[in-house]
Amino acid sequence: RGPHRVTLDGTTYSLFPIRAGAQRPAVAAGRPAQSGRDVRETVLSDWVLAVEADAGDWPEERLDLLQGVTQLIAVERDRRDAARTVRRRLAQEVLELVQTGAPPAE
């Protein structure tokens, strides 16, 4: 459960993974997914919260607090991704209307 820790130029950082919500937008949009996640979401797109500290000796209460922060970040990321999915879907519909020569009223 502890965070990953790395040392860079003598400074220790603790990395807390940002876990995705229950259902990612790719799955909700009906796109193919592997193991419940679109492969594009797993390649260089996972987020982490980097804290300049060695969290290895932190008390459980502080670790719980950081886990809560990562959950808040995950909720905001999911909200942002859902909004982006809606914008993409609307843009696709407009493009299809333009390409098919639909009347401007549509």
GROMACS .gro file of C-alpha atoms in nm:
model
  106
    1ARG     CA    1   0.000   0.000   0.000
    2GLY     CA    2   0.296   0.230   0.050
    3PRO     CA    3   0.397   0.473  -0.222
    4HIS     CA    4   0.676   0.412  -0.468
    5ARG     CA    5   0.989   0.604  -0.372
    6VAL     CA    6   1.262   0.732  -0.601
    7THR     CA    7   1.573   0.939  -0.539
    8LEU     CA    8   1.687   1.189  -0.798
    9ASP     CA    9   1.993   1.410  -0.746
   10GLY     CA   10   1.989   1.333  -0.374
   11THR     CA   11   1.620   1.424  -0.329
   12THR     CA   12   1.368   1.156  -0.240
   13TYR     CA   13   1.024   1.166  -0.397
   14SER     CA   14   0.722   0.956  -0.302
   15LEU     CA   15   0.494   0.869  -0.591
   16PHE     CA   16   0.127   0.801  -0.524
   17PRO     CA   17  -0.065   0.651  -0.819
   18ILE     CA   18  -0.383   0.826  -0.931
   19ARG     CA   19  -0.631   0.544  -0.980
   20ALA     CA   20  -0.907   0.578  -1.239
   21GLY     CA   21  -1.272   0.585  -1.141
   22ALA     CA   22  -1.509   0.292  -1.172
   23GLN     CA   23  -1.572   0.339  -1.544
   24ARG     CA   24  -1.338   0.521  -1.779
   25PRO     CA   25  -1.483   0.732  -2.063
   26ALA     CA   26  -1.346   0.494  -2.329
   27VAL     CA   27  -1.550   0.212  -2.185
   28ALA     CA   28  -1.857   0.433  -2.138
   29ALA     CA   29  -1.831   0.548  -2.500
   30GLY     CA   30  -1.835   0.187  -2.618
   31ARG     CA   31  -1.483   0.184  -2.758
   32PRO     CA   32  -1.296  -0.148  -2.742
   33ALA     CA   33  -1.095  -0.189  -2.427
   34GLN     CA   34  -0.852  -0.442  -2.291
   35SER     CA   35  -0.915  -0.546  -1.933
   36GLY     CA   36  -1.172  -0.269  -1.902
   37ARG     CA   37  -0.934   0.004  -2.022
   38ASP     CA   38  -0.852   0.133  -2.366
   39VAL     CA   39  -0.488   0.053  -2.442
   40ARG     CA   40  -0.433   0.422  -2.525
   41GLU     CA   41  -0.514   0.505  -2.164
   42THR     CA   42  -0.242   0.280  -2.025
   43VAL     CA   43   0.048   0.388  -2.244
   44LEU     CA   44   0.222   0.684  -2.083
   45SER     CA   45  -0.102   0.823  -1.949
   46ASP     CA   46  -0.121   0.704  -1.590
   47TRP     CA   47  -0.093   0.986  -1.341
   48VAL     CA   48   0.099   1.002  -1.015
   49LEU     CA   49   0.113   1.255  -0.734
   50ALA     CA   50   0.480   1.328  -0.666
   51VAL     CA   51   0.564   1.449  -0.315
   52GLU     CA   52   0.914   1.571  -0.232
   53ALA     CA   53   0.953   1.357   0.080
   54ASP     CA   54   1.021   1.000   0.184
   55ALA     CA   55   0.677   0.873   0.278
   56GLY     CA   56   0.820   0.538   0.386
   57ASP     CA   57   0.821   0.642   0.751
   58TRP     CA   58   0.498   0.843   0.751
   59PRO     CA   59   0.222   0.745   0.994
   60GLU     CA   60  -0.082   0.566   0.854
   61GLU     CA   61  -0.300   0.876   0.904
   62ARG     CA   62  -0.082   1.086   0.674
   63LEU     CA   63  -0.078   0.810   0.410
   64ASP     CA   64  -0.458   0.792   0.432
   65LEU     CA   65  -0.474   1.168   0.377
   66LEU     CA   66  -0.259   1.141   0.065
   67GLN     CA   67  -0.476   0.854  -0.062
   68GLY     CA   68  -0.776   1.085  -0.021
   69VAL     CA   69  -0.599   1.354  -0.222
   70THR     CA   70  -0.526   1.104  -0.500
   71GLN     CA   71  -0.895   1.007  -0.503
   72LEU     CA   72  -0.994   1.372  -0.544
   73ILE     CA   73  -0.749   1.407  -0.832
   74ALA     CA   74  -0.890   1.091  -0.993
   75VAL     CA   75  -1.246   1.226  -0.971
   76GLU     CA   76  -1.140   1.554  -1.133
   77ARG     CA   77  -0.951   1.367  -1.406
   78ASP     CA   78  -1.255   1.148  -1.479
   79ARG     CA   79  -1.479   1.457  -1.492
   80ARG     CA   80  -1.243   1.628  -1.734
   81ASP     CA   81  -1.214   1.317  -1.951
   82ALA     CA   82  -1.594   1.279  -1.962
   83ALA     CA   83  -1.633   1.642  -2.073
   84ARG     CA   84  -1.373   1.587  -2.344
   85THR     CA   85  -1.559   1.276  -2.465
   86VAL     CA   86  -1.882   1.476  -2.497
   87ARG     CA   87  -1.705   1.752  -2.693
   88ARG     CA   88  -1.551   1.497  -2.928
   89ARG     CA   89  -1.885   1.327  -2.987
   90LEU     CA   90  -2.055   1.661  -3.065
   91ALA     CA   91  -1.772   1.763  -3.297
   92GLN     CA   92  -1.803   1.429  -3.480
   93GLU     CA   93  -2.179   1.479  -3.524
   94VAL     CA   94  -2.128   1.832  -3.663
   95LEU     CA   95  -1.861   1.707  -3.900
   96GLU     CA   96  -2.089   1.429  -4.026
   97LEU     CA   97  -2.371   1.681  -4.085
   98VAL     CA   98  -2.137   1.908  -4.283
   99GLN     CA   99  -1.999   1.618  -4.486
  100THR     CA  100  -2.345   1.490  -4.578
  101GLY     CA  101  -2.463   1.836  -4.683
  102ALA     CA  102  -2.732   1.862  -4.417
  103PRO     CA  103  -2.937   2.185  -4.417
  104PRO     CA  104  -2.805   2.456  -4.182
  105ALA     CA  105  -3.112   2.419  -3.959
  106GLU     CA  106  -2.987   2.080  -3.846
   0.00000   0.00000   0.00000
